[in-house]
Amino acid sequence: MRPEQETHMLLGLTRLDADRPDAGAPAGLAFEVLGPVRAWHDGVEIDLGTPQQRAALAVLLLAEGSAVPVDEAVERLWGEAAPRSARGVLRTYIYRLRRALEDACPGSDLIEFQTGAYRMRRTGYRLDAAELEDLIGTAEDVRRFDATSARDALRAAMRLWRGEALQGVDAPWLDGRRGWLEQRRVDALISLFPLELAGGEPGPVLHAIADLRARLPTHEKLAELQMTGLWARGERSAALAVFEDVRAALGDELGVDPGPELQALHLRILRAEPAPATPGAAAAPARPAPSELPRDGAVFVGRRREIRAMHARLTAPQPQHVGIAGLGGMGKTRLAVRVAHAAAAAFPDGRLFVQVGSTPVEAVLTRLLVSMGVRAEAAEAPMPERLATWRTLTADLRVLVVLDDVAPGADLAPLVPAGDRSAVIATAQRRVLDLPGVRWTRLEALSTSESVELLAAHAGRDRIAAEEATVRRLAEECSNIPLAVEVAAARLTDRPSWTIAELEQQLLDDLASPVVMQEDCAIVDAPLARAESLLDGEALAALHGLAALIADGQPFTRDWAADRLALDAARATALLERLVDANLLLPLPGRRYRCLTLVAAYARRQAAARGA
């Protein structure tokens, strides 16, 4: 067996015994999410039905015993693209899952329904994700005095994996949980690698680190481990080459430099200082910090200026909080995740990610405390005690907290870490004034060239290059909004025989229609509907009135709007600025404004539907 194969088997990077009966089937009832979503009873697989039905089960399993209200379950499964029949479909999924589990394991009665919410009981079965956390926790508890037991626990954690987490299911909320679970695998490996390096022949372990780094080229902790291991073996040139690789990857993909810890290690190697006697000694952490960031998407276009500015603020000696505001579909969450990954090395004590939405601040604080290792009873104490625990816990730590999709008017000040070395990244439809000390960035549409690049990344560069002028028009008709561009790219992918000109004509027909004509239009409309829902009646009437009069995408002046709306200049200014704050109008120099094509088309449809 080659060294890399030996190491992959040792660390669980490849699973050669994936067939459950051959691997030693667990007795009783067991669920698996660290790979395909599956269930077993005494070694026999239970038929869980369709991928979406399996997704419903995964949503309940990963709620960790908490009740999931029906509307929240719908949101987790379908997001903003939920069909009108979603509640009924969900009810059918739950009925079929209950029947499948009852047939396989009579009397199990695992899925409860109380006061409008579904809940999966926490007892009576095994869940590999829970076992993963238990094994990682065991390793954390014993590693300081029993490195061998810690290593064995982490090896066992790696053997739980059978592929990508939540493989074969697709749901918005599960995408985030998939990223979190995959990050836990990386965290566990980062804890295991130093123990393997310290306990035996480092060559195979360095092969495994290099293999993982090839998939995560901007991961600074992996680079640090590889550099330290090579340095300890006397391979100084190879260690320096790793630094150049990660520096190039960070520059190319994120437009940033390596963090201070990696630069300090690089300087020590350059100076030919003595290497650590034990290869893993320099990098072994006492406890893996929570790292909940979703996976950084492979396709990411533009935003380099914003990334550089926010990265500089977050990695300053005293980090600054940053916020990203903008219309839904502009890519706020993706940008926040990318920036958080780029700055992760500056926050070694934890990178937390919470999708806030309308969740009460008390529940969000409990979630953060649990993520930081606080026991459930303390995390659910009265609010003053919870707040005191959070402030004490974070006073001397370097923690990054990503608060995604913050609702207007939310009081999130209690969620800000107490120390001056921590930071918050917030995303919101509009600026949240109750979040103190945040430097907000308004995220606007991509440039046309960037939209073309995004289309090419999804639909194929050869196809895009064949109709370049039409593609540029198509991007502009999508208002250069990333979500709309990706929907257009999906249409192209689904219709390989279509020309881009045919797709453009379909889009123009959609924009001119008083009703939604294509099913995927609802995906683009959903964030616009949300933005409109935040307007008062006067501002909404102004938007609908302007949309009926303006030429799509063409600027107009304040005075023109005042005249058409029969308002005085002061009142017109106030209304227009409210629409700017809602990101439904773009401000231009000289008291001018512009309404994006998609926003205007949506507003016209809504006005027609209301009989305006």
Coordinates of C-alpha atoms in Angstrom, one line a residue:
M1 CA 0.0 0.0 0.0
R2 CA 1.3 3.4 -0.9
P3 CA 2.0 5.9 1.9
E4 CA -0.8 8.2 0.9
Q5 CA -3.3 5.3 0.8
E6 CA -2.2 4.2 4.2
T7 CA -2.7 7.6 5.6
H8 CA -6.0 8.1 4.0
M9 CA -7.3 4.9 5.6
L10 CA -5.8 5.8 8.9
L11 CA -7.4 9.3 9.0
G12 CA -10.7 8.3 7.4
L13 CA -10.2 10.6 4.4
T14 CA -11.3 7.6 2.3
R15 CA -13.9 5.1 3.4
L16 CA -13.2 1.6 1.9
D17 CA -15.7 -0.2 4.1
A18 CA -18.7 1.9 3.2
D19 CA -21.2 -1.1 3.0
R20 CA -22.7 -1.1 6.4
P21 CA -23.0 -4.9 7.0
D22 CA -19.4 -5.5 6.1
A23 CA -18.2 -2.7 8.3
G24 CA -20.0 -4.1 11.4
A25 CA -23.6 -3.0 11.6
P26 CA -24.7 -1.2 14.8
A27 CA -27.4 -2.9 16.8
G28 CA -30.6 -1.0 17.3
L29 CA -31.7 2.1 15.4
A30 CA -29.1 4.4 13.8
F31 CA -29.1 7.4 11.6
E32 CA -26.3 8.7 9.4
V33 CA -25.8 12.2 8.0
L34 CA -22.0 12.1 7.6
G35 CA -22.4 10.9 4.0
P36 CA -25.7 9.9 2.4
V37 CA -28.7 10.4 4.7
R38 CA -29.6 6.8 5.8
A39 CA -31.2 4.9 8.6
W40 CA -30.5 1.4 9.9
H41 CA -32.2 -1.1 12.2
D42 CA -30.1 -4.0 13.4
G43 CA -28.0 -3.8 10.3
V44 CA -30.9 -3.5 7.8
E45 CA -31.3 -0.3 5.9
I46 CA -34.6 1.5 6.2
D47 CA -36.1 3.0 3.0
L48 CA -36.4 6.7 3.8
G49 CA -38.0 7.6 0.4
T50 CA -37.2 10.5 -1.9
P51 CA -34.2 12.9 -1.4
Q52 CA -36.6 15.6 -0.3
Q53 CA -38.2 13.3 2.3
R54 CA -34.7 12.4 3.5
A55 CA -34.0 16.1 3.7
A56 CA -37.0 16.6 6.0
L57 CA -35.6 13.9 8.3
A58 CA -32.2 15.5 8.3
V59 CA -33.7 18.9 9.3
L60 CA -35.3 17.2 12.3
L61 CA -32.2 15.2 13.2
L62 CA -29.9 18.2 13.1
A63 CA -32.3 20.3 15.2
E64 CA -30.7 18.2 18.1
G65 CA -34.0 17.6 19.9
S66 CA -35.4 21.1 19.5
A67 CA -38.9 21.7 18.2
V68 CA -39.0 23.0 14.6
P69 CA -42.2 25.0 13.9
V70 CA -43.9 24.1 10.7
D71 CA -43.2 27.4 9.0
E72 CA -39.5 27.2 10.0
A73 CA -39.3 23.6 8.7
V74 CA -40.8 24.8 5.3
E75 CA -38.2 27.6 5.3
R76 CA -35.4 25.2 6.0
L77 CA -36.4 22.8 3.2
W78 CA -37.4 25.2 0.5
G79 CA -36.2 28.7 1.5
E80 CA -37.7 31.5 -0.5
A81 CA -38.8 29.0 -3.3
A82 CA -41.4 27.2 -1.1
P83 CA -44.4 26.1 -3.2
R84 CA -47.9 27.1 -2.0
S85 CA -48.5 23.4 -1.1
A86 CA -45.3 23.2 1.1
R87 CA -47.1 22.7 4.4
G88 CA -49.1 19.8 3.0
V89 CA -46.1 18.3 1.3
L90 CA -44.1 18.5 4.6
R91 CA -47.0 16.8 6.4
T92 CA -46.9 14.0 3.8
Y93 CA -43.1 13.6 4.3
I94 CA -43.5 13.3 8.0
Y95 CA -46.3 10.8 7.7
R96 CA -44.2 8.6 5.4
L97 CA -41.1 8.9 7.6
R98 CA -43.1 7.9 10.7
R99 CA -44.5 4.9 8.9
A100 CA -41.1 3.8 7.6
L101 CA -39.5 4.0 11.0
E102 CA -42.5 2.3 12.7
D103 CA -42.4 -0.6 10.2
A104 CA -38.7 -1.1 10.8
C105 CA -38.7 -0.5 14.5
P106 CA -42.2 -0.9 16.0
G107 CA -42.9 1.4 18.9
S108 CA -40.1 3.8 18.1
D109 CA -42.4 6.8 17.9
L110 CA -39.5 9.2 17.3
I111 CA -41.2 12.2 15.5
E112 CA -43.5 14.2 17.7
F113 CA -45.9 17.0 16.8
Q114 CA -46.9 19.5 19.5
T115 CA -48.2 23.1 19.3
G116 CA -47.5 23.6 15.6
A117 CA -44.0 22.1 15.6
Y118 CA -42.2 18.9 14.8
R119 CA -39.6 17.4 17.1
M120 CA -37.3 14.4 16.8
R121 CA -36.7 12.8 20.2
R122 CA -33.0 12.7 21.2
T123 CA -33.1 9.2 22.7
G124 CA -33.6 5.7 21.4
Y125 CA -31.2 5.8 18.5
R126 CA -27.7 6.6 17.4
L127 CA -26.7 9.6 15.2
D128 CA -23.3 9.7 13.6
A129 CA -23.1 13.5 13.8
A130 CA -23.7 13.3 17.6
E131 CA -21.1 10.6 17.9
L132 CA -18.7 12.8 16.0
E133 CA -19.1 15.6 18.5
D134 CA -18.8 13.2 21.4
L135 CA -15.5 11.8 20.1
I136 CA -14.1 15.3 19.3
G137 CA -15.1 16.3 22.9
T138 CA -13.4 13.3 24.4
A139 CA -10.2 14.1 22.5
E140 CA -10.4 17.7 23.8
D141 CA -10.8 16.5 27.3
V142 CA -7.9 14.1 27.4
R143 CA -5.3 15.3 25.0
R144 CA -3.3 17.3 27.5
F145 CA -2.6 14.2 29.6
D146 CA -3.3 11.3 27.3
A147 CA -2.3 12.0 23.7
T148 CA -2.8 8.4 22.6
S149 CA -6.4 8.3 23.7
A150 CA -7.0 11.7 22.1
R151 CA -5.5 10.4 18.8
D152 CA -7.7 7.2 19.0
A153 CA -10.8 9.2 19.6
L154 CA -10.1 11.4 16.6
R155 CA -9.3 8.4 14.4
A156 CA -12.7 7.0 15.4
A157 CA -14.3 10.3 14.5
M158 CA -12.8 10.1 11.1
R159 CA -14.0 6.6 10.5
L160 CA -17.6 7.8 10.9
W161 CA -17.4 9.6 7.5
R162 CA -18.7 7.9 4.4
G163 CA -18.4 10.8 1.9
E164 CA -19.6 14.4 1.8
A165 CA -22.0 15.3 4.7
L166 CA -25.7 15.2 3.8
Q167 CA -24.9 13.7 0.4
G168 CA -27.9 13.4 -2.0
V169 CA -30.2 15.9 -0.2
D170 CA -30.6 19.5 -1.2
A171 CA -32.2 22.2 1.0
P172 CA -31.2 25.8 1.8
W173 CA -30.7 25.2 5.5
L174 CA -29.0 21.9 5.0
D175 CA -26.5 23.6 2.7
G176 CA -25.3 25.6 5.7
R177 CA -25.3 22.5 8.0
R178 CA -23.4 20.6 5.4
G179 CA -20.7 23.2 5.4
W180 CA -20.6 23.2 9.2
L181 CA -20.3 19.4 9.4
E182 CA -17.5 19.4 6.7
Q183 CA -15.8 22.1 8.7
R184 CA -16.0 19.9 11.8
R185 CA -14.2 17.2 9.8
V186 CA -11.4 19.6 8.9
D187 CA -11.2 20.8 12.5
A188 CA -10.9 17.3 13.8
L189 CA -8.2 16.6 11.2
I190 CA -6.3 19.7 12.3
S191 CA -6.4 18.4 15.8
L192 CA -5.4 14.9 14.7
F193 CA -2.5 15.8 12.4
P194 CA -0.2 17.1 15.2
L195 CA -0.8 14.0 17.3
E196 CA 0.0 11.8 14.3
L197 CA 3.1 13.8 13.5
A198 CA 4.3 13.6 17.1
G199 CA 3.5 9.8 17.4
G200 CA 5.3 8.2 14.5
E201 CA 6.6 8.5 10.9
P202 CA 5.6 12.0 9.7
G203 CA 5.9 11.2 6.0
P204 CA 2.4 9.7 5.4
V205 CA 0.8 12.3 7.6
L206 CA 2.4 15.1 5.6
H207 CA 1.0 13.4 2.5
A208 CA -2.5 13.6 4.0
I209 CA -2.0 17.3 5.0
A210 CA -0.9 18.0 1.4
D211 CA -3.9 16.2 0.0
L212 CA -6.3 18.2 2.2
R213 CA -4.5 21.5 1.4
A214 CA -4.9 20.8 -2.3
R215 CA -8.7 21.0 -1.7
L216 CA -8.4 24.0 0.7
P217 CA -5.5 26.0 -0.8
T218 CA -6.3 29.2 1.3
H219 CA -6.5 27.4 4.7
E220 CA -3.8 28.9 6.7
K221 CA -3.9 26.5 9.7
L222 CA -3.3 23.6 7.3
A223 CA -0.4 25.5 5.7
E224 CA 1.0 26.1 9.2
L225 CA 0.8 22.4 10.0
Q226 CA 2.5 21.4 6.8
M227 CA 5.2 24.0 7.1
T228 CA 5.9 23.0 10.7
G229 CA 6.1 19.3 9.8
L230 CA 8.4 19.9 6.9
W231 CA 10.6 22.3 8.9
A232 CA 10.9 19.6 11.7
R233 CA 12.1 17.1 9.1
G234 CA 14.8 19.5 7.9
E235 CA 12.9 20.2 4.6
R236 CA 13.3 24.0 5.0
S237 CA 12.9 24.8 1.3
A238 CA 9.7 22.7 1.0
A239 CA 8.3 24.5 4.0
L240 CA 9.1 27.9 2.5
A241 CA 7.5 26.8 -0.8
V242 CA 4.2 25.9 1.1
F243 CA 4.2 29.5 2.3
E244 CA 4.6 30.9 -1.2
D245 CA 1.7 28.6 -2.4
V246 CA -0.7 29.7 0.3
R247 CA 0.3 33.4 -0.2
A248 CA -0.4 33.1 -3.9
A249 CA -3.7 31.3 -3.3
L250 CA -4.9 34.0 -0.8
G251 CA -3.9 36.7 -3.2
D252 CA -5.5 35.2 -6.3
E253 CA -8.8 34.1 -4.6
L254 CA -9.3 36.6 -1.9
G255 CA -6.9 39.5 -2.6
V256 CA -5.3 39.3 0.9
D257 CA -2.0 38.4 2.5
P258 CA -1.4 35.5 5.0
G259 CA -2.3 36.3 8.6
P260 CA 0.2 37.3 11.2
E261 CA 0.7 33.8 12.7
L262 CA 1.7 32.3 9.4
Q263 CA 3.9 35.2 8.5
A264 CA 5.7 34.8 11.9
L265 CA 6.3 31.1 11.2
H266 CA 7.6 32.0 7.8
L267 CA 10.0 34.5 9.3
R268 CA 11.3 31.9 11.8
I269 CA 12.0 29.4 9.0
L270 CA 13.6 32.1 6.9
R271 CA 15.9 32.9 9.8
A272 CA 16.9 29.3 10.1
E273 CA 15.8 29.2 13.8
P274 CA 15.9 25.7 15.4
A275 CA 12.9 23.7 14.4
P276 CA 10.6 22.1 17.1
A277 CA 11.9 18.8 18.3
T278 CA 8.6 17.1 17.9
P279 CA 7.0 17.8 14.5
G280 CA 3.5 18.3 15.9
A281 CA 4.4 20.2 19.0
A282 CA 4.3 23.7 17.6
A283 CA 0.8 23.4 16.3
A284 CA -1.2 21.1 18.7
P285 CA -4.1 23.2 20.1
A286 CA -5.5 22.5 23.6
R287 CA -9.0 22.5 22.1
P288 CA -10.3 22.9 18.6
A289 CA -12.1 26.2 18.5
P290 CA -15.7 26.2 17.1
S291 CA -15.6 26.8 13.4
E292 CA -19.1 27.0 11.9
L293 CA -18.5 28.9 8.7
P294 CA -20.4 27.4 5.7
R295 CA -18.2 26.3 2.9
D296 CA -16.8 29.0 0.7
G297 CA -18.4 28.6 -2.7
A298 CA -16.3 27.6 -5.6
V299 CA -17.9 30.2 -7.9
F300 CA -17.3 33.7 -6.7
V301 CA -17.0 36.7 -8.9
G302 CA -16.0 40.3 -8.2
R303 CA -16.2 42.1 -4.8
R304 CA -12.4 42.3 -4.5
R305 CA -12.5 45.9 -3.3
E306 CA -15.1 45.1 -0.6
I307 CA -13.1 42.0 0.4
R308 CA -9.9 43.9 0.8
A309 CA -11.6 46.7 2.8
M310 CA -13.4 44.4 5.2
H311 CA -10.4 42.1 5.6
A312 CA -8.3 45.1 6.6
R313 CA -10.8 46.2 9.2
L314 CA -11.3 42.7 10.7
T315 CA -7.5 41.9 10.9
A316 CA -6.5 45.3 12.4
P317 CA -4.8 45.1 15.9
Q318 CA -8.2 46.2 17.2
P319 CA -10.7 44.6 14.8
Q320 CA -13.7 46.6 13.6
H321 CA -17.2 45.2 13.1
V322 CA -18.4 45.2 9.5
G323 CA -21.8 45.0 8.0
I324 CA -23.1 44.2 4.5
A325 CA -26.4 45.7 3.5
G326 CA -28.2 45.3 0.2
L327 CA -31.1 44.0 -1.8
G328 CA -31.7 40.2 -1.5
G329 CA -29.9 38.3 -4.2
M330 CA -26.9 40.6 -4.3
G331 CA -24.7 37.9 -2.6
K332 CA -24.4 39.3 0.9
T333 CA -24.1 36.0 2.7
R334 CA -21.6 34.6 0.1
L335 CA -19.5 37.7 0.6
A336 CA -19.7 37.5 4.4
V337 CA -18.6 33.8 4.3
R338 CA -15.7 34.6 1.9
V339 CA -14.5 37.5 4.1
A340 CA -14.9 35.4 7.2
H341 CA -12.8 32.6 5.7
A342 CA -10.1 35.1 4.6
A343 CA -9.9 36.6 8.1
A344 CA -10.3 33.3 10.0
A345 CA -6.7 33.1 11.1
A346 CA -7.1 36.3 13.1
F347 CA -9.8 34.7 15.2
P348 CA -8.3 31.4 16.5
D349 CA -10.8 31.1 19.4
G350 CA -13.8 30.6 17.3
R351 CA -15.7 31.5 14.0
L352 CA -19.4 31.4 14.7
F353 CA -22.2 31.6 12.1
V354 CA -25.9 32.2 12.9
Q355 CA -28.7 32.7 10.4
V356 CA -30.7 35.2 12.5
G357 CA -33.8 36.1 10.5
S358 CA -36.6 36.7 13.0
T359 CA -35.1 34.5 15.7
P360 CA -35.4 36.2 19.1
V361 CA -32.1 37.6 20.4
E362 CA -32.4 35.3 23.5
A363 CA -32.4 32.2 21.3
V364 CA -29.5 33.5 19.2
L365 CA -27.5 34.1 22.4
T366 CA -28.2 30.6 23.6
R367 CA -27.1 29.2 20.3
L368 CA -23.8 31.2 20.5
L369 CA -23.1 30.0 24.1
V370 CA -23.7 26.4 23.2
S371 CA -21.3 26.8 20.2
M372 CA -18.7 28.1 22.6
G373 CA -19.0 25.0 24.8
V374 CA -21.4 26.3 27.5
R375 CA -23.6 23.6 28.9
A376 CA -27.2 23.7 27.9
E377 CA -28.5 24.6 31.4
A378 CA -26.3 27.6 31.6
A379 CA -27.0 28.6 28.0
E380 CA -30.8 28.6 28.8
A381 CA -30.5 30.5 32.1
P382 CA -32.4 33.8 32.5
M383 CA -31.3 36.4 30.0
P384 CA -29.2 38.5 32.4
E385 CA -27.2 35.4 33.4
R386 CA -26.8 34.4 29.8
L387 CA -25.5 37.8 28.9
A388 CA -23.1 37.8 31.8
T389 CA -21.8 34.4 30.7
W390 CA -21.3 35.5 27.1
R391 CA -19.5 38.7 28.1
T392 CA -17.2 36.8 30.6
L393 CA -16.5 34.1 28.0
T394 CA -15.6 36.5 25.2
A395 CA -13.8 39.2 27.2
D396 CA -10.3 37.8 26.4
L397 CA -10.9 35.8 23.3
R398 CA -10.5 36.4 19.6
V399 CA -13.8 35.4 18.2
L400 CA -15.5 36.2 14.9
V401 CA -19.4 36.1 14.9
V402 CA -21.2 36.2 11.6
L403 CA -24.8 37.3 12.1
D404 CA -26.6 36.6 8.8
D405 CA -29.9 38.0 7.6
V406 CA -30.5 40.4 10.5
A407 CA -34.0 41.8 10.5
P408 CA -34.6 45.6 10.6
G409 CA -35.1 46.9 14.1
A410 CA -33.4 43.8 15.7
D411 CA -31.6 44.6 19.0
L412 CA -28.4 42.6 18.5
A413 CA -26.1 44.6 20.8
P414 CA -26.2 41.7 23.4
L415 CA -24.6 39.4 20.7
V416 CA -21.5 41.4 20.2
P417 CA -18.5 39.8 21.9
A418 CA -17.2 41.7 24.9
G419 CA -13.4 41.9 24.1
D420 CA -11.8 44.4 21.8
R421 CA -10.0 41.6 19.8
S422 CA -13.3 40.0 18.6
A423 CA -15.4 41.1 15.7
V424 CA -18.9 40.8 14.1
I425 CA -19.9 40.5 10.4
A426 CA -23.5 41.3 9.9
T427 CA -25.7 41.0 6.8
A428 CA -29.0 42.7 6.4
Q429 CA -31.5 44.0 3.9
R430 CA -30.8 47.4 5.3
R431 CA -28.4 48.9 7.8
V432 CA -29.2 47.9 11.4
L433 CA -28.8 50.9 13.6
D434 CA -29.1 48.9 16.9
L435 CA -25.9 47.1 16.1
P436 CA -23.2 49.4 17.6
G437 CA -19.8 50.1 16.0
V438 CA -20.5 48.4 12.7
R439 CA -19.0 49.9 9.5
W440 CA -21.6 49.1 6.9
T441 CA -21.0 48.5 3.2
R442 CA -23.9 48.8 0.7
L443 CA -23.6 45.9 -1.7
E444 CA -24.7 46.9 -5.2
A445 CA -25.0 45.0 -8.5
L446 CA -22.0 43.5 -10.3
S447 CA -20.5 45.1 -13.3
T448 CA -21.7 43.8 -16.6
S449 CA -18.3 42.2 -17.2
E450 CA -18.5 40.4 -13.8
S451 CA -22.0 39.2 -14.6
V452 CA -20.8 37.8 -17.9
E453 CA -18.0 36.0 -16.0
L454 CA -20.5 34.6 -13.6
L455 CA -22.7 33.3 -16.5
A456 CA -19.7 31.7 -18.1
A457 CA -18.7 30.0 -14.8
H458 CA -22.1 28.3 -14.6
A459 CA -23.1 27.9 -18.3
G460 CA -19.8 27.3 -19.9
R461 CA -17.3 29.7 -21.4
D462 CA -17.4 28.4 -25.0
R463 CA -21.2 28.9 -25.1
I464 CA -21.0 32.4 -23.7
A465 CA -18.1 33.5 -26.0
A466 CA -20.2 32.5 -29.0
E467 CA -22.7 35.3 -28.4
E468 CA -20.8 37.8 -26.4
A469 CA -22.8 40.9 -27.3
T470 CA -26.1 39.2 -26.5
V471 CA -24.7 37.9 -23.2
R472 CA -23.9 41.4 -22.1
R473 CA -27.4 42.5 -22.9
L474 CA -28.8 39.5 -21.0
A475 CA -26.7 40.4 -18.0
E476 CA -27.9 44.0 -18.0
E477 CA -31.5 42.8 -18.3
C478 CA -30.9 40.7 -15.2
S479 CA -29.8 44.1 -13.6
N480 CA -26.4 42.4 -12.9
I481 CA -28.0 40.9 -9.7
P482 CA -26.0 37.7 -9.0
L483 CA -29.1 35.7 -8.1
A484 CA -30.9 36.7 -11.3
V485 CA -27.8 36.0 -13.4
E486 CA -27.5 32.5 -11.8
V487 CA -31.1 31.8 -12.6
A488 CA -30.5 32.8 -16.2
A489 CA -27.5 30.5 -16.2
A490 CA -29.6 27.6 -14.9
R491 CA -32.1 28.2 -17.7
L492 CA -29.2 28.0 -20.2
T493 CA -27.9 24.8 -18.6
D494 CA -31.4 23.2 -18.7
R495 CA -31.9 24.1 -22.4
P496 CA -28.7 23.2 -24.2
S497 CA -30.3 23.6 -27.6
W498 CA -31.3 27.2 -27.0
T499 CA -29.3 30.2 -28.2
I500 CA -28.6 33.0 -25.8
A501 CA -30.7 35.2 -28.0
E502 CA -33.7 32.9 -27.4
L503 CA -33.1 33.1 -23.7
E504 CA -32.9 36.8 -23.8
Q505 CA -36.2 37.0 -25.6
Q506 CA -37.8 34.8 -23.0
L507 CA -36.4 37.1 -20.3
L508 CA -37.8 40.2 -22.1
D509 CA -41.2 38.6 -22.2
D510 CA -41.0 37.9 -18.5
L511 CA -40.1 41.5 -17.7
A512 CA -43.0 42.8 -19.8
S513 CA -45.6 40.4 -18.5
P514 CA -48.0 41.6 -15.8
V515 CA -47.9 38.1 -14.2
V516 CA -45.1 35.7 -13.4
M517 CA -44.5 33.5 -16.5
Q518 CA -41.7 31.2 -15.4
E519 CA -41.5 29.1 -12.3
D520 CA -37.9 30.2 -11.5
C521 CA -39.0 33.9 -11.5
A522 CA -40.3 33.3 -8.0
I523 CA -36.7 32.7 -6.9
V524 CA -35.8 36.2 -8.1
D525 CA -39.0 37.8 -6.9
A526 CA -38.8 36.5 -3.3
P527 CA -36.1 39.0 -2.1
L528 CA -37.9 41.8 -3.9
A529 CA -41.1 40.9 -2.1
R530 CA -39.3 40.9 1.2
A531 CA -37.9 44.4 0.5
E532 CA -41.3 45.7 -0.5
S533 CA -42.8 44.2 2.7
L534 CA -40.6 46.6 4.8
L535 CA -42.1 49.7 3.1
D536 CA -44.9 51.8 4.6
G537 CA -47.9 52.4 2.3
E538 CA -46.7 55.9 1.1
A539 CA -43.3 54.6 0.1
L540 CA -44.8 51.6 -1.6
A541 CA -47.3 53.7 -3.6
A542 CA -44.4 56.0 -4.7
L543 CA -42.4 53.0 -5.9
H544 CA -45.3 51.6 -7.8
G545 CA -46.1 55.0 -9.3
L546 CA -42.5 55.6 -10.4
A547 CA -42.1 52.0 -11.8
A548 CA -45.0 52.7 -14.2
L549 CA -43.4 55.8 -15.5
I550 CA -39.7 55.3 -15.7
A551 CA -37.7 53.7 -18.5
D552 CA -36.1 50.6 -17.1
G553 CA -32.6 51.3 -15.8
Q554 CA -32.7 55.0 -16.8
P555 CA -31.8 57.7 -14.2
F556 CA -34.3 60.3 -13.2
T557 CA -34.1 63.4 -11.0
R558 CA -35.7 64.2 -7.8
D559 CA -37.6 67.1 -9.4
W560 CA -38.9 64.8 -12.1
A561 CA -40.2 62.3 -9.5
A562 CA -41.7 65.1 -7.4
D563 CA -43.6 66.4 -10.5
R564 CA -44.9 62.9 -11.5
L565 CA -45.9 62.0 -8.0
A566 CA -47.5 65.5 -7.3
L567 CA -45.3 66.1 -4.3
D568 CA -43.2 69.0 -3.1
A569 CA -39.4 68.6 -3.2
A570 CA -39.0 67.9 0.5
R571 CA -41.6 65.2 0.6
A572 CA -40.3 63.6 -2.6
T573 CA -36.8 63.6 -1.2
A574 CA -38.0 61.9 1.9
L575 CA -39.8 59.2 0.0
L576 CA -37.0 58.6 -2.5
E577 CA -34.4 58.3 0.3
R578 CA -36.7 55.7 2.1
L579 CA -36.6 53.7 -1.1
V580 CA -32.8 54.1 -1.2
D581 CA -32.6 52.8 2.4
A582 CA -34.6 49.8 1.3
N583 CA -32.2 49.2 -1.6
L584 CA -35.0 49.6 -4.1
L585 CA -33.5 52.7 -5.6
L586 CA -29.9 53.5 -6.3
P587 CA -28.7 57.0 -5.4
L588 CA -26.7 58.9 -8.1
P589 CA -24.9 62.2 -7.9
G590 CA -26.8 65.4 -8.5
R591 CA -30.1 64.3 -6.7
R592 CA -30.6 61.6 -9.3
Y593 CA -31.8 58.1 -8.8
R594 CA -32.1 54.8 -10.8
C595 CA -34.4 51.8 -10.4
L596 CA -33.0 48.5 -11.4
T597 CA -34.8 46.8 -14.3
L598 CA -35.9 43.8 -12.2
V599 CA -37.1 46.0 -9.4
A600 CA -39.2 48.1 -11.7
A601 CA -40.7 45.0 -13.4
Y602 CA -41.6 43.5 -10.1
A603 CA -43.1 46.7 -8.8
R604 CA -45.3 47.0 -12.0
R605 CA -46.6 43.5 -11.5
Q606 CA -47.4 44.2 -7.9
A607 CA -49.2 47.4 -8.8
A608 CA -51.2 45.6 -11.5
A609 CA -52.1 42.8 -9.0
R610 CA -53.3 45.4 -6.5
G611 CA -55.3 47.3 -9.1
A612 CA -53.1 50.4 -8.8

